[in-house]
Amino acid sequence: MIIVTGGAGFIGSNILAGLEKSGYKDLVVVDYMGTGDRWKNIAKRELAHIVLPEQMHEFLNEHKSEIDAIIHMGAISTTTETDVDLIVRTNQQLTWYLWEFCRDNNIRFIYASSAATYGDGSNGFEDRDDLEYLNKLRPLNAYGWSKAFFDRKVAREIAENRPTPPQYVGLKFFNVYGPNEYHKGDQQSVIAHIFPAVKANEEVKLFKSYNPDYKDGEQLRDFVWVGDIVDVVLWMLSHQEVSGLFNVGSGVARSFYDLALATWNAMELPPKIYFKDMPETLRGKYQYYTCANLDKLRRVGYNKPMTTLENGVKEYVQKYLNQSDMFL
């Protein structure tokens, strides 16, 4: 049995699809469905159970002898969330409970960290897991802080030689895009945001730059196709001897202009790209550059090439966004 928390969410539902395709059985989702279309993210999956978060503790204790791994994608992932108590309960306390449960019951544990832990990037984008480095990172928002807090907590357990789950893997996701993100509202990828305008052959607007080192639209991000995330998770499950904290991105920094241009090209339309003011609330918390260093992931043996921006955007647009059924 494999449990995916946040399994009806964006990355979680893609992982479920990958697990199913790879032949894994007895898949369990822990998540809320709500009143919208989140259920469509898992509607095509063959699932053993759907468990609401408040039922999770009881379910885990009843089935602990059957569980092989918990893939913990459930989180408050909104970078603009201001309810820090909610973030603490969900991103820190719940994650630690699952760590302890996996440790005490010999269950493998894979969890989502984030590139948001790196803050403005002034300390680099190295997926080191020593406390000296982790304590230097300064996230720009409460979401990033919550992920960094847990990374540090794990590092402290390791440094003090305390017991751990048999396999523990933290994955620092960069800017992920792909199908099943439609419920995320303002937190959807730029591709999903601009696609309706592109399809209608209307102009799209990107944020202006407020950093003199970057021209409008030339702010750089590591955009990573969600299928690459899934491949890394599947690889980790098949390599139980690997534990640690790992960056998962494309390994290449590309501009938002490149991203928008790739979206227009996927629709075979000439681009219409303009620029708009950035909300003042974001200007002081905005990352102008992110890029995953993948050396550590490569050193442990993961050697599959990452999807290029152009190929990922083309697949997303043509196989999902421009179809009547957009769901994986």
Short mmCIF file of C-alpha atoms in Angstrom, two decimals:
data_model
loop_
_atom_site.label_atom_id
_atom_site.label_comp_id
_atom_site.label_asym_id
_atom_site.label_seq_id
_atom_site.Cartn_x
_atom_site.Cartn_y
_atom_site.Cartn_z
CA MET A 1 0.00 0.00 0.00
CA ILE A 2 1.23 3.47 -0.88
CA ILE A 3 -0.40 6.55 0.64
CA VAL A 4 -0.27 9.90 -1.16
CA THR A 5 -1.28 12.84 1.00
CA GLY A 6 -2.54 15.76 -1.05
CA GLY A 7 -3.34 13.11 -3.65
CA ALA A 8 -6.17 15.12 -5.20
CA GLY A 9 -3.90 18.13 -5.62
CA PHE A 10 -1.67 19.05 -8.54
CA ILE A 11 1.57 17.16 -7.95
CA GLY A 12 -0.04 14.46 -5.82
CA SER A 13 -2.53 13.47 -8.52
CA ASN A 14 0.24 13.31 -11.12
CA ILE A 15 2.23 11.04 -8.82
CA LEU A 16 -0.81 8.80 -8.42
CA ALA A 17 -1.14 8.52 -12.20
CA GLY A 18 2.54 7.64 -12.45
CA LEU A 19 2.26 5.01 -9.72
CA GLU A 20 -0.74 3.43 -11.41
CA LYS A 21 0.96 3.41 -14.81
CA SER A 22 4.02 1.76 -13.24
CA GLY A 23 1.91 -1.06 -11.83
CA TYR A 24 1.66 -0.08 -8.19
CA LYS A 25 -1.50 -1.34 -6.45
CA ASP A 26 -3.42 -0.39 -3.31
CA LEU A 27 -3.08 3.35 -3.79
CA VAL A 28 -4.60 5.56 -1.11
CA VAL A 29 -5.41 9.27 -1.33
CA VAL A 30 -5.54 11.49 1.73
CA ASP A 31 -7.11 14.80 0.79
CA TYR A 32 -10.16 17.02 0.76
CA MET A 33 -12.25 17.17 -2.41
CA GLY A 34 -14.13 20.36 -1.59
CA THR A 35 -17.00 21.63 -3.73
CA GLY A 36 -15.11 22.28 -6.96
CA ASP A 37 -13.48 20.06 -9.58
CA ARG A 38 -10.59 18.63 -7.55
CA TRP A 39 -12.27 15.22 -7.72
CA LYS A 40 -11.57 15.22 -11.45
CA ASN A 41 -7.84 15.08 -10.68
CA ILE A 42 -8.29 11.51 -9.41
CA ALA A 43 -11.43 10.46 -11.28
CA LYS A 44 -9.47 8.24 -13.71
CA ARG A 45 -7.44 6.47 -11.03
CA GLU A 46 -8.00 3.02 -9.56
CA LEU A 47 -7.83 3.70 -5.83
CA ALA A 48 -8.05 1.45 -2.78
CA HIS A 49 -9.25 4.22 -0.44
CA ILE A 50 -9.97 7.94 -0.28
CA VAL A 51 -9.36 9.21 3.23
CA LEU A 52 -10.28 12.66 4.52
CA PRO A 53 -7.45 14.29 6.50
CA GLU A 54 -9.34 14.12 9.80
CA GLN A 55 -9.67 10.34 9.27
CA MET A 56 -5.99 9.84 8.51
CA HIS A 57 -4.65 9.05 11.99
CA GLU A 58 -7.18 6.28 12.50
CA PHE A 59 -6.62 4.90 9.00
CA LEU A 60 -2.83 4.83 9.41
CA ASN A 61 -3.01 2.98 12.69
CA GLU A 62 -5.46 0.45 11.31
CA HIS A 63 -3.32 -0.28 8.23
CA LYS A 64 0.25 0.36 9.42
CA SER A 65 1.38 -3.21 8.74
CA GLU A 66 0.28 -2.87 5.09
CA ILE A 67 1.88 0.48 4.24
CA ASP A 68 5.09 0.44 2.18
CA ALA A 69 5.54 4.18 1.73
CA ILE A 70 3.91 7.54 2.47
CA ILE A 71 4.40 10.19 -0.21
CA HIS A 72 3.55 13.42 1.57
CA MET A 73 2.48 16.12 -0.88
CA GLY A 74 -0.27 17.59 1.30
CA ALA A 75 0.48 21.16 2.37
CA ILE A 76 -0.67 24.74 2.48
CA SER A 77 1.16 25.62 -0.74
CA THR A 78 -0.14 29.14 -1.30
CA THR A 79 2.90 31.39 -1.12
CA THR A 80 0.72 34.36 -0.15
CA GLU A 81 -1.04 32.59 2.75
CA THR A 82 -0.98 34.81 5.85
CA ASP A 83 -2.53 32.42 8.40
CA VAL A 84 0.75 31.21 9.84
CA ASP A 85 -0.96 29.06 12.49
CA LEU A 86 -2.66 27.14 9.67
CA ILE A 87 0.69 26.75 7.94
CA VAL A 88 2.30 25.46 11.15
CA ARG A 89 -0.45 22.88 11.74
CA THR A 90 -0.36 21.62 8.16
CA ASN A 91 3.19 22.04 6.92
CA GLN A 92 5.11 21.42 10.13
CA GLN A 93 3.13 19.55 12.77
CA LEU A 94 1.40 17.15 10.37
CA THR A 95 4.62 16.48 8.48
CA TRP A 96 6.44 15.70 11.71
CA TYR A 97 3.66 13.35 12.81
CA LEU A 98 4.07 11.44 9.54
CA TRP A 99 7.86 11.33 9.97
CA GLU A 100 7.44 9.80 13.43
CA PHE A 101 4.80 7.37 12.21
CA CYS A 102 7.05 6.17 9.38
CA ARG A 103 10.06 5.99 11.70
CA ASP A 104 8.21 3.93 14.29
CA ASN A 105 6.59 1.57 11.78
CA ASN A 106 9.47 1.02 9.32
CA ILE A 107 7.71 2.84 6.47
CA ARG A 108 9.47 4.84 3.76
CA PHE A 109 8.78 8.57 3.70
CA ILE A 110 9.01 10.94 0.71
CA TYR A 111 7.98 14.52 1.30
CA ALA A 112 7.70 17.79 -0.62
CA SER A 113 10.09 20.55 0.28
CA SER A 114 10.36 23.61 -1.96
CA ALA A 115 12.71 25.95 -3.77
CA ALA A 116 10.96 28.67 -1.74
CA THR A 117 13.29 27.66 1.09
CA TYR A 118 16.14 29.38 -0.78
CA GLY A 119 14.60 32.84 -0.46
CA ASP A 120 16.22 35.37 -2.78
CA GLY A 121 18.91 32.88 -3.75
CA SER A 122 21.76 34.88 -2.20
CA ASN A 123 22.96 31.71 -0.47
CA GLY A 124 22.76 29.67 -3.64
CA PHE A 125 20.51 26.79 -4.66
CA GLU A 126 22.50 23.91 -3.22
CA ASP A 127 20.51 20.97 -1.89
CA ARG A 128 22.88 20.51 1.02
CA ASP A 129 21.30 18.97 4.08
CA ASP A 130 23.76 20.10 6.75
CA LEU A 131 22.52 22.43 9.44
CA GLU A 132 25.24 25.02 8.84
CA TYR A 133 23.96 25.65 5.32
CA LEU A 134 20.25 25.21 6.00
CA ASN A 135 20.37 27.72 8.84
CA LYS A 136 21.69 30.38 6.45
CA LEU A 137 18.64 30.24 4.18
CA ARG A 138 16.14 33.08 4.50
CA PRO A 139 12.78 32.28 2.84
CA LEU A 140 10.71 35.26 1.70
CA ASN A 141 7.31 34.03 2.91
CA ALA A 142 5.72 31.87 5.61
CA TYR A 143 5.22 28.97 3.20
CA GLY A 144 8.93 28.84 2.37
CA TRP A 145 9.82 29.20 6.05
CA SER A 146 7.58 26.24 6.97
CA LYS A 147 9.33 24.00 4.44
CA ALA A 148 12.77 25.19 5.56
CA PHE A 149 11.81 24.55 9.18
CA PHE A 150 11.09 20.91 8.46
CA ASP A 151 14.24 20.45 6.39
CA ARG A 152 16.25 21.76 9.34
CA LYS A 153 14.39 19.52 11.76
CA VAL A 154 15.28 16.45 9.70
CA ALA A 155 18.89 17.61 9.44
CA ARG A 156 19.04 17.93 13.21
CA GLU A 157 17.72 14.38 13.66
CA ILE A 158 20.43 13.07 11.33
CA ALA A 159 23.19 15.14 12.93
CA GLU A 160 22.27 13.78 16.37
CA ASN A 161 22.08 10.17 15.10
CA ARG A 162 18.45 9.73 16.04
CA PRO A 163 16.30 7.00 14.43
CA THR A 164 14.80 7.75 11.01
CA PRO A 165 12.37 6.10 8.62
CA PRO A 166 14.09 3.35 6.58
CA GLN A 167 14.13 5.75 3.62
CA TYR A 168 13.56 9.49 3.88
CA VAL A 169 13.60 11.78 0.86
CA GLY A 170 12.86 15.51 0.78
CA LEU A 171 12.29 16.92 -2.71
CA LYS A 172 12.83 20.65 -3.25
CA PHE A 173 10.48 21.40 -6.12
CA PHE A 174 11.13 24.43 -8.29
CA ASN A 175 8.43 26.01 -10.55
CA VAL A 176 6.29 23.03 -11.50
CA TYR A 177 3.77 23.16 -14.35
CA GLY A 178 1.46 20.63 -15.95
CA PRO A 179 -2.04 19.12 -15.93
CA ASN A 180 -4.35 19.02 -12.91
CA GLU A 181 -3.28 22.40 -11.50
CA TYR A 182 -6.54 24.08 -12.49
CA HIS A 183 -7.97 24.28 -8.94
CA LYS A 184 -5.03 26.38 -7.73
CA GLY A 185 -6.42 29.76 -8.80
CA ASP A 186 -3.78 32.48 -8.55
CA GLN A 187 -1.17 29.82 -7.74
CA GLN A 188 -1.47 28.13 -11.15
CA SER A 189 1.54 28.27 -13.44
CA VAL A 190 1.87 31.22 -15.80
CA ILE A 191 1.13 28.86 -18.70
CA ALA A 192 -2.28 27.99 -17.29
CA HIS A 193 -2.97 31.66 -16.54
CA ILE A 194 -2.19 32.95 -20.00
CA PHE A 195 -3.52 30.06 -22.08
CA PRO A 196 -7.12 31.32 -22.42
CA ALA A 197 -5.82 34.61 -23.85
CA VAL A 198 -3.39 32.80 -26.14
CA LYS A 199 -6.13 30.51 -27.41
CA ALA A 200 -8.32 33.55 -28.10
CA ASN A 201 -5.36 35.20 -29.87
CA GLU A 202 -5.41 38.08 -27.39
CA GLU A 203 -2.43 39.80 -25.81
CA VAL A 204 -0.96 38.41 -22.62
CA LYS A 205 0.70 40.50 -19.95
CA LEU A 206 3.69 39.56 -17.82
CA PHE A 207 4.98 41.42 -14.76
CA LYS A 208 7.36 44.29 -15.24
CA SER A 209 10.74 44.01 -13.57
CA TYR A 210 11.61 46.15 -10.55
CA ASN A 211 15.21 44.99 -10.47
CA PRO A 212 17.61 46.94 -12.70
CA ASP A 213 19.55 43.74 -13.42
CA TYR A 214 16.55 42.21 -15.21
CA LYS A 215 14.55 43.60 -18.11
CA ASP A 216 10.75 43.27 -18.19
CA GLY A 217 9.87 39.63 -18.75
CA GLU A 218 13.47 38.51 -18.30
CA GLN A 219 13.02 37.41 -14.69
CA LEU A 220 14.41 33.87 -14.57
CA ARG A 221 12.93 30.70 -13.10
CA ASP A 222 13.64 27.00 -13.18
CA PHE A 223 10.42 25.74 -14.79
CA VAL A 224 10.02 21.98 -14.36
CA TRP A 225 7.53 19.71 -16.13
CA VAL A 226 5.46 17.76 -13.61
CA GLY A 227 6.24 14.51 -15.41
CA ASP A 228 9.87 14.93 -14.35
CA ILE A 229 8.73 15.24 -10.73
CA VAL A 230 6.83 11.97 -11.08
CA ASP A 231 9.84 10.22 -12.61
CA VAL A 232 12.06 11.26 -9.70
CA VAL A 233 9.53 10.01 -7.14
CA LEU A 234 9.22 6.66 -8.93
CA TRP A 235 13.00 6.38 -9.09
CA MET A 236 13.28 7.02 -5.36
CA LEU A 237 10.72 4.32 -4.64
CA SER A 238 12.78 1.83 -6.64
CA HIS A 239 16.03 2.86 -4.91
CA GLN A 240 15.33 2.34 -1.24
CA GLU A 241 18.99 2.81 -0.37
CA VAL A 242 18.84 6.53 -1.30
CA SER A 243 17.88 9.08 1.33
CA GLY A 244 18.43 12.82 1.65
CA LEU A 245 17.34 16.23 0.45
CA PHE A 246 17.32 16.79 -3.31
CA ASN A 247 16.57 19.61 -5.75
CA VAL A 248 14.08 18.69 -8.46
CA GLY A 249 14.00 21.17 -11.32
CA SER A 250 15.02 21.34 -14.94
CA GLY A 251 18.50 22.56 -14.04
CA VAL A 252 18.08 25.50 -16.44
CA ALA A 253 16.89 29.05 -15.69
CA ARG A 254 14.53 30.43 -18.33
CA SER A 255 12.68 33.71 -18.60
CA PHE A 256 8.95 34.30 -18.28
CA TYR A 257 9.15 35.71 -21.80
CA ASP A 258 10.52 32.34 -22.98
CA LEU A 259 7.64 30.61 -21.22
CA ALA A 260 5.01 32.84 -22.82
CA LEU A 261 6.65 32.51 -26.23
CA ALA A 262 6.64 28.71 -25.93
CA THR A 263 2.91 28.83 -25.15
CA TRP A 264 2.20 30.90 -28.26
CA ASN A 265 4.38 28.60 -30.37
CA ALA A 266 2.56 25.52 -29.07
CA MET A 267 -0.63 27.05 -30.49
CA GLU A 268 1.17 28.02 -33.70
CA LEU A 269 0.23 31.68 -33.23
CA PRO A 270 2.36 34.84 -33.41
CA PRO A 271 3.11 36.15 -29.92
CA LYS A 272 1.41 39.16 -28.36
CA ILE A 273 3.29 39.81 -25.13
CA TYR A 274 3.12 42.99 -23.07
CA PHE A 275 3.98 43.96 -19.50
CA LYS A 276 1.99 45.10 -16.47
CA ASP A 277 2.78 46.50 -13.02
CA MET A 278 3.55 44.00 -10.29
CA PRO A 279 1.36 44.33 -7.17
CA GLU A 280 3.23 46.26 -4.50
CA THR A 281 2.65 43.43 -2.00
CA LEU A 282 4.82 41.14 -4.15
CA ARG A 283 7.65 43.48 -5.06
CA GLY A 284 9.66 42.95 -1.88
CA LYS A 285 9.14 39.18 -1.87
CA TYR A 286 9.82 38.44 -5.52
CA GLN A 287 12.48 35.99 -6.68
CA TYR A 288 14.24 37.19 -9.83
CA TYR A 289 16.31 34.06 -10.34
CA THR A 290 16.00 30.39 -9.44
CA CYS A 291 17.88 27.44 -10.86
CA ALA A 292 18.16 23.95 -9.45
CA ASN A 293 21.60 22.47 -9.02
CA LEU A 294 20.99 18.81 -9.92
CA ASP A 295 24.50 17.50 -9.18
CA LYS A 296 23.43 15.71 -6.00
CA LEU A 297 20.51 13.99 -7.74
CA ARG A 298 22.83 12.89 -10.54
CA ARG A 299 25.46 11.61 -8.09
CA VAL A 300 23.03 9.18 -6.49
CA GLY A 301 22.26 7.73 -9.91
CA TYR A 302 19.25 9.53 -11.37
CA ASN A 303 20.35 10.12 -14.95
CA LYS A 304 17.16 10.66 -16.95
CA PRO A 305 17.28 13.97 -18.89
CA MET A 306 14.87 16.68 -17.74
CA THR A 307 12.21 17.88 -20.17
CA THR A 308 13.04 21.09 -22.03
CA LEU A 309 10.76 24.08 -21.53
CA GLU A 310 9.62 24.02 -25.16
CA ASN A 311 8.77 20.30 -25.11
CA GLY A 312 7.02 20.47 -21.75
CA VAL A 313 4.91 23.48 -22.69
CA LYS A 314 4.00 21.91 -26.03
CA GLU A 315 2.83 18.70 -24.35
CA TYR A 316 0.89 20.61 -21.71
CA VAL A 317 -0.85 22.85 -24.24
CA GLN A 318 -1.59 20.32 -26.94
CA LYS A 319 -2.47 17.26 -24.82
CA TYR A 320 -4.27 18.99 -21.97
CA LEU A 321 -5.01 22.74 -22.02
CA ASN A 322 -6.33 22.71 -25.59
CA GLN A 323 -8.47 19.60 -25.09
CA SER A 324 -12.07 19.34 -23.88
CA ASP A 325 -10.84 16.97 -21.14
CA MET A 326 -7.85 18.71 -19.57
CA PHE A 327 -7.31 16.17 -16.79
CA LEU A 328 -4.63 13.52 -16.55
#
